[in-house]
Coordinates of C-alpha atoms in Angstrom, one line a residue:
M79 CA 20.2 -8.2 -40.4
S80 CA 23.3 -7.6 -42.5
T81 CA 24.2 -10.3 -45.1
S82 CA 27.8 -9.4 -45.2
S83 CA 30.3 -12.2 -44.8
V84 CA 31.7 -12.7 -41.3
P85 CA 34.6 -15.1 -40.4
D86 CA 33.4 -18.1 -38.4
A87 CA 35.7 -17.3 -35.5
V88 CA 34.3 -13.7 -35.3
F89 CA 30.8 -15.1 -35.1
A90 CA 31.7 -17.7 -32.5
R91 CA 33.1 -14.9 -30.3
A92 CA 30.0 -12.8 -30.8
L93 CA 27.8 -15.7 -29.9
G94 CA 29.8 -16.1 -26.7
Q95 CA 29.4 -12.4 -26.0
I96 CA 25.6 -12.7 -26.3
C97 CA 25.6 -15.7 -23.9
V98 CA 27.6 -13.6 -21.4
Q99 CA 25.2 -10.7 -21.8
Y100 CA 22.1 -12.9 -21.4
R101 CA 23.5 -14.7 -18.4
K102 CA 24.6 -11.5 -16.6
E103 CA 21.2 -9.9 -17.4
R104 CA 19.6 -12.8 -15.5
G105 CA 22.2 -12.6 -12.7
I106 CA 23.3 -16.2 -12.8
S107 CA 26.7 -17.8 -12.7
Q108 CA 28.2 -19.9 -15.5
Q109 CA 28.0 -22.9 -13.2
T110 CA 24.3 -22.3 -12.4
F111 CA 23.4 -21.8 -16.1
A112 CA 25.5 -24.8 -17.3
D113 CA 23.8 -27.0 -14.7
S114 CA 20.3 -25.7 -15.7
V115 CA 20.8 -26.7 -19.3
G116 CA 22.6 -30.0 -18.6
M117 CA 26.0 -28.9 -19.8
D118 CA 29.5 -29.4 -18.4
L119 CA 30.8 -26.1 -17.0
S120 CA 34.0 -26.2 -19.1
N121 CA 32.1 -26.8 -22.3
Y122 CA 29.8 -23.8 -21.6
Q123 CA 32.8 -21.6 -20.8
Y124 CA 34.3 -22.5 -24.2
I125 CA 31.1 -21.3 -25.8
E126 CA 31.2 -18.0 -23.9
H127 CA 34.9 -17.5 -24.9
G128 CA 34.2 -18.5 -28.5
Q129 CA 37.2 -20.8 -28.4
K130 CA 38.8 -23.8 -26.7
P131 CA 42.0 -23.6 -24.7
R132 CA 44.3 -24.2 -27.6
G133 CA 42.6 -21.4 -29.6
D134 CA 40.4 -23.6 -31.7
M135 CA 37.0 -22.0 -32.5
T136 CA 34.0 -23.5 -30.7
N137 CA 31.6 -25.3 -32.9
P138 CA 28.6 -26.3 -30.7
Q139 CA 26.0 -28.8 -32.0
M140 CA 22.5 -27.6 -32.8
K141 CA 21.1 -29.4 -29.8
T142 CA 23.6 -27.5 -27.6
L143 CA 22.6 -24.2 -29.2
L144 CA 18.9 -25.0 -28.7
A145 CA 19.5 -25.9 -25.0
I146 CA 21.3 -22.6 -24.4
A147 CA 18.6 -20.5 -26.1
R148 CA 15.9 -22.3 -24.2
G149 CA 17.8 -21.9 -21.0
F150 CA 17.8 -18.1 -21.6
G151 CA 14.2 -18.2 -22.6
V152 CA 14.8 -16.8 -26.1
P153 CA 14.1 -18.2 -29.5
L154 CA 17.3 -19.5 -31.2
N155 CA 16.8 -17.2 -34.1
V156 CA 16.8 -14.2 -31.7
M157 CA 20.0 -15.4 -30.0
V158 CA 21.7 -15.9 -33.4
N159 CA 20.5 -12.6 -34.7
D160 CA 21.8 -10.8 -31.6
A161 CA 25.2 -12.4 -32.1
W162 CA 25.2 -11.5 -35.8
E163 CA 24.5 -7.9 -35.0
I164 CA 27.6 -7.9 -32.7
A165 CA 29.7 -9.7 -35.3
T166 CA 28.8 -7.3 -38.0
R167 CA 29.0 -4.1 -35.9
G168 CA 31.2 -1.5 -37.5
R169 CA 31.3 -3.3 -40.9

């Protein structure tokens, strides 16, 4: 894993891309996934987009990240590493 600096907003978008990838690989909708981990659909959508409607970067709590990783059946460190790889691609 690269240790280069990545802007927070870039990482937030990369994390969202990983969530989309994992969800589509499992063939489930945003609503189905959000329900399965006890999240409100709009909050989960913000995470997938990496930002809120006004353009503010998402900043999910640790318990939310843990719930998402568990919902996908992957360790949190794997999910974060996969997102980091996307965020640092081409750097």
